[in-house]
Tab-separated table of C-alpha atoms in Angstrom:
chain	number	residue	atom	x	y	z
T	26	UNK	CA	-0.404	-17.953	-10.111
T	27	UNK	CA	-1.786	-15.231	-7.885
T	28	UNK	CA	-4.980	-15.704	-5.929
T	29	UNK	CA	-6.867	-12.579	-4.974
T	30	UNK	CA	-9.551	-12.012	-2.413
T	31	UNK	CA	-11.151	-8.699	-1.639
T	32	UNK	CA	-12.726	-7.704	1.629
T	33	UNK	CA	-14.702	-4.580	2.418
T	34	UNK	CA	-15.387	-3.450	5.947
T	35	UNK	CA	-17.757	-0.522	6.624
T	36	UNK	CA	-15.694	0.847	9.516
T	37	UNK	CA	-16.090	4.634	9.310
T	38	UNK	CA	-16.197	4.509	5.519
T	39	UNK	CA	-12.982	2.485	5.322
T	40	UNK	CA	-12.445	0.262	2.327
T	41	UNK	CA	-10.023	-2.541	3.091
T	42	UNK	CA	-8.881	-4.863	0.374
T	43	UNK	CA	-6.545	-7.822	0.506
T	44	UNK	CA	-4.726	-10.000	-1.983
T	45	UNK	CA	-3.544	-13.347	-0.672
T	46	UNK	CA	-0.921	-15.797	-1.899
T	47	UNK	CA	1.305	-18.635	-0.716
T	48	UNK	CA	3.974	-18.114	1.964
T	49	UNK	CA	7.616	-17.213	1.258
T	50	UNK	CA	10.131	-19.471	2.932
T	51	UNK	CA	13.049	-17.126	3.598
T	52	UNK	CA	13.303	-15.137	6.827
T	53	UNK	CA	15.804	-12.537	5.626
T	54	UNK	CA	14.431	-9.006	5.434
T	55	UNK	CA	16.082	-6.849	2.791
T	56	UNK	CA	15.062	-3.259	2.120
T	57	UNK	CA	16.635	-1.035	-0.527
T	58	UNK	CA	17.886	2.420	0.493
T	59	UNK	CA	15.526	5.362	0.084
T	60	UNK	CA	15.776	7.474	-3.065
T	61	UNK	CA	14.563	11.016	-3.521
T	62	UNK	CA	10.931	11.095	-4.551
T	63	UNK	CA	9.328	13.759	-6.729
T	64	UNK	CA	9.158	16.156	-3.791
T	65	UNK	CA	12.803	15.429	-2.966
T	66	UNK	CA	11.974	14.205	0.542
T	67	UNK	CA	13.904	10.954	0.196
T	68	UNK	CA	11.355	9.048	2.282
T	69	UNK	CA	10.020	6.610	-0.314
T	70	UNK	CA	12.132	3.724	-1.587
T	71	UNK	CA	12.426	2.744	-5.247
T	72	UNK	CA	9.807	-0.097	-5.189
T	73	UNK	CA	7.337	2.176	-3.389
T	74	UNK	CA	7.858	4.937	-5.934
T	75	UNK	CA	7.350	2.386	-8.724
T	76	UNK	CA	3.937	1.396	-7.327
T	77	UNK	CA	2.772	4.979	-6.869
T	78	UNK	CA	4.020	6.044	-10.322
T	79	UNK	CA	2.232	3.153	-12.001
T	80	UNK	CA	-1.002	3.847	-10.139
T	81	UNK	CA	-0.828	7.536	-11.055
T	82	UNK	CA	-0.093	6.649	-14.695
T	83	UNK	CA	-3.169	4.387	-14.804
T	84	UNK	CA	-5.292	7.150	-13.270
T	85	UNK	CA	-3.944	9.754	-15.694
T	86	UNK	CA	-4.695	7.469	-18.654
T	87	UNK	CA	-8.350	7.544	-17.535
T	88	UNK	CA	-8.352	11.321	-17.142
T	89	UNK	CA	-8.271	11.188	-13.322
T	90	UNK	CA	-6.157	13.426	-11.148
T	91	UNK	CA	-2.862	12.098	-9.871
T	92	UNK	CA	-2.614	11.243	-6.190
T	93	UNK	CA	-0.260	13.186	-3.925
T	94	UNK	CA	2.401	11.059	-2.286
T	95	UNK	CA	2.133	11.212	1.479
T	96	UNK	CA	5.074	10.066	3.596
T	97	UNK	CA	2.941	9.711	6.738
T	98	UNK	CA	0.621	7.270	4.935
T	99	UNK	CA	3.730	5.592	3.518
T	100	UNK	CA	5.137	5.122	7.008
T	101	UNK	CA	1.960	3.368	8.174
T	102	UNK	CA	2.008	1.222	5.009
T	103	UNK	CA	5.695	0.332	5.416
T	104	UNK	CA	5.196	-0.744	9.045
T	105	UNK	CA	2.424	-3.124	7.979
T	106	UNK	CA	4.483	-4.425	5.033
T	107	UNK	CA	7.388	-5.108	7.418
T	108	UNK	CA	5.122	-7.052	9.764
T	109	UNK	CA	3.789	-9.156	6.857
T	110	UNK	CA	7.364	-9.781	5.647
T	111	UNK	CA	8.484	-10.889	9.124
T	112	UNK	CA	5.572	-13.315	9.359
T	113	UNK	CA	5.805	-14.295	5.652
T	114	UNK	CA	2.059	-13.894	5.219
T	115	UNK	CA	-0.378	-11.379	3.710
T	116	UNK	CA	-3.371	-9.839	5.458
T	117	UNK	CA	-5.212	-6.551	5.526
T	118	UNK	CA	-4.694	-4.228	8.479
T	119	UNK	CA	-8.055	-4.097	10.254
T	120	UNK	CA	-6.774	-1.330	12.539
T	121	UNK	CA	-5.396	1.003	9.856
T	122	UNK	CA	-8.106	3.533	10.749
T	123	UNK	CA	-6.642	3.903	14.235
T	124	UNK	CA	-3.106	4.420	12.870
T	125	UNK	CA	-3.902	7.112	10.289
T	126	UNK	CA	-5.076	10.450	11.678
T	127	UNK	CA	-7.181	13.249	10.162
T	128	UNK	CA	-8.838	10.945	7.638
T	129	UNK	CA	-12.284	10.930	6.075
T	130	UNK	CA	-12.101	7.681	4.120
T	131	UNK	CA	-9.333	5.157	3.589
T	132	UNK	CA	-8.618	2.443	1.044
T	133	UNK	CA	-6.068	-0.337	1.314
T	134	UNK	CA	-4.542	-2.679	-1.265
T	135	UNK	CA	-2.327	-5.360	0.252
T	136	UNK	CA	-0.350	-8.134	-1.405
T	137	UNK	CA	2.852	-9.979	-2.157
T	138	UNK	CA	4.774	-9.986	-5.410
T	139	UNK	CA	8.132	-10.390	-7.074
T	140	UNK	CA	7.732	-7.327	-9.352
T	141	UNK	CA	5.989	-3.971	-9.207
T	142	UNK	CA	4.338	-4.420	-12.608
T	143	UNK	CA	2.982	-7.840	-11.658
T	144	UNK	CA	1.124	-6.686	-8.537
T	145	UNK	CA	-0.366	-3.671	-10.338
T	146	UNK	CA	-1.711	-6.066	-12.991
T	147	UNK	CA	-3.150	-8.311	-10.271
T	148	UNK	CA	-4.797	-5.358	-8.550
T	149	UNK	CA	-6.323	-4.194	-11.837
T	150	UNK	CA	-7.837	-7.656	-12.445
T	151	UNK	CA	-9.724	-7.469	-9.147
T	152	UNK	CA	-12.793	-5.224	-9.066
T	153	UNK	CA	-12.258	-4.262	-5.401
T	154	UNK	CA	-8.564	-3.419	-5.911
T	155	UNK	CA	-9.382	-1.565	-9.133
T	156	UNK	CA	-12.037	0.455	-7.282
T	157	UNK	CA	-9.360	1.619	-4.849
T	158	UNK	CA	-6.888	2.491	-7.595
T	159	UNK	CA	-9.494	4.541	-9.477
T	160	UNK	CA	-11.348	5.830	-6.397
T	161	UNK	CA	-11.894	9.462	-5.449
T	162	UNK	CA	-8.779	9.707	-3.303
T	163	UNK	CA	-6.361	12.619	-2.949
T	164	UNK	CA	-3.339	10.985	-1.234
T	165	UNK	CA	-1.377	7.762	-1.585
T	166	UNK	CA	1.297	6.074	0.510
T	167	UNK	CA	3.038	2.799	-0.258
T	168	UNK	CA	5.156	0.482	1.843
T	169	UNK	CA	7.233	-2.348	0.384
T	170	UNK	CA	9.460	-4.716	2.360
T	171	UNK	CA	11.319	-7.627	0.803
T	172	UNK	CA	11.654	-11.018	2.461
T	173	UNK	CA	13.327	-13.747	0.440
T	174	UNK	CA	12.211	-13.453	-3.182
T	175	UNK	CA	8.929	-11.701	-2.359
T	176	UNK	CA	8.060	-8.054	-1.787
T	177	UNK	CA	5.261	-7.491	0.707
T	178	UNK	CA	3.145	-4.523	-0.321
T	179	UNK	CA	0.722	-2.201	1.440
T	180	UNK	CA	-0.802	0.737	-0.459
T	181	UNK	CA	-2.973	3.221	1.417
T	182	UNK	CA	-5.364	5.690	-0.217
T	183	UNK	CA	-6.878	8.667	1.623
T	184	UNK	CA	-9.259	11.464	0.722
T	185	UNK	CA	-8.523	14.509	2.916
T	186	UNK	CA	-6.107	17.400	2.657
T	187	UNK	CA	-3.500	16.355	5.196
T	188	UNK	CA	-3.465	12.794	6.566
T	189	UNK	CA	-1.096	11.952	9.388
T	190	UNK	CA	-0.309	9.005	11.626
T	191	UNK	CA	-0.247	8.273	15.330
T	192	UNK	CA	3.574	8.240	15.378
T	193	UNK	CA	3.912	11.694	13.777
T	194	UNK	CA	6.725	10.303	11.646
T	195	UNK	CA	8.085	11.392	9.287
T	196	UNK	CA	7.399	14.990	10.170
T	197	UNK	CA	5.706	17.049	7.448
């Protein structure tokens, strides 16, 4: 059973949403190798691509434009997912606005799951998560890090032309 809670913080038009669950007990971090994404960059890993494809499919089914995958957003998301996996806990990143650069508004869906399909279903059952998925964004980045049997997930949504991050990695 998945418990969801949504939080919204009016920090420079940032929408932050969180899904919470019980803790995983394993400390082993396992991440699959990257695979080439649609743009051929090779930055995003298979579980991250799964999340972004499913979100774009849901948007397309409603007649909304698909979101552009952004590796710089993905890098910020993956760093947060790795931190959650290390600590075996789920929380929203209250400082995401200071890590992403050149942004106008941000959205964040955060959670823990065993399968890509399962977390998308959980997000769609929550009005706050659903609002992010179907929001007026232009870019998406996902980070997924596995610890034990759970995958820790951070999905970032952004609405400008060219978001970046404070690390400048990966380069555009």
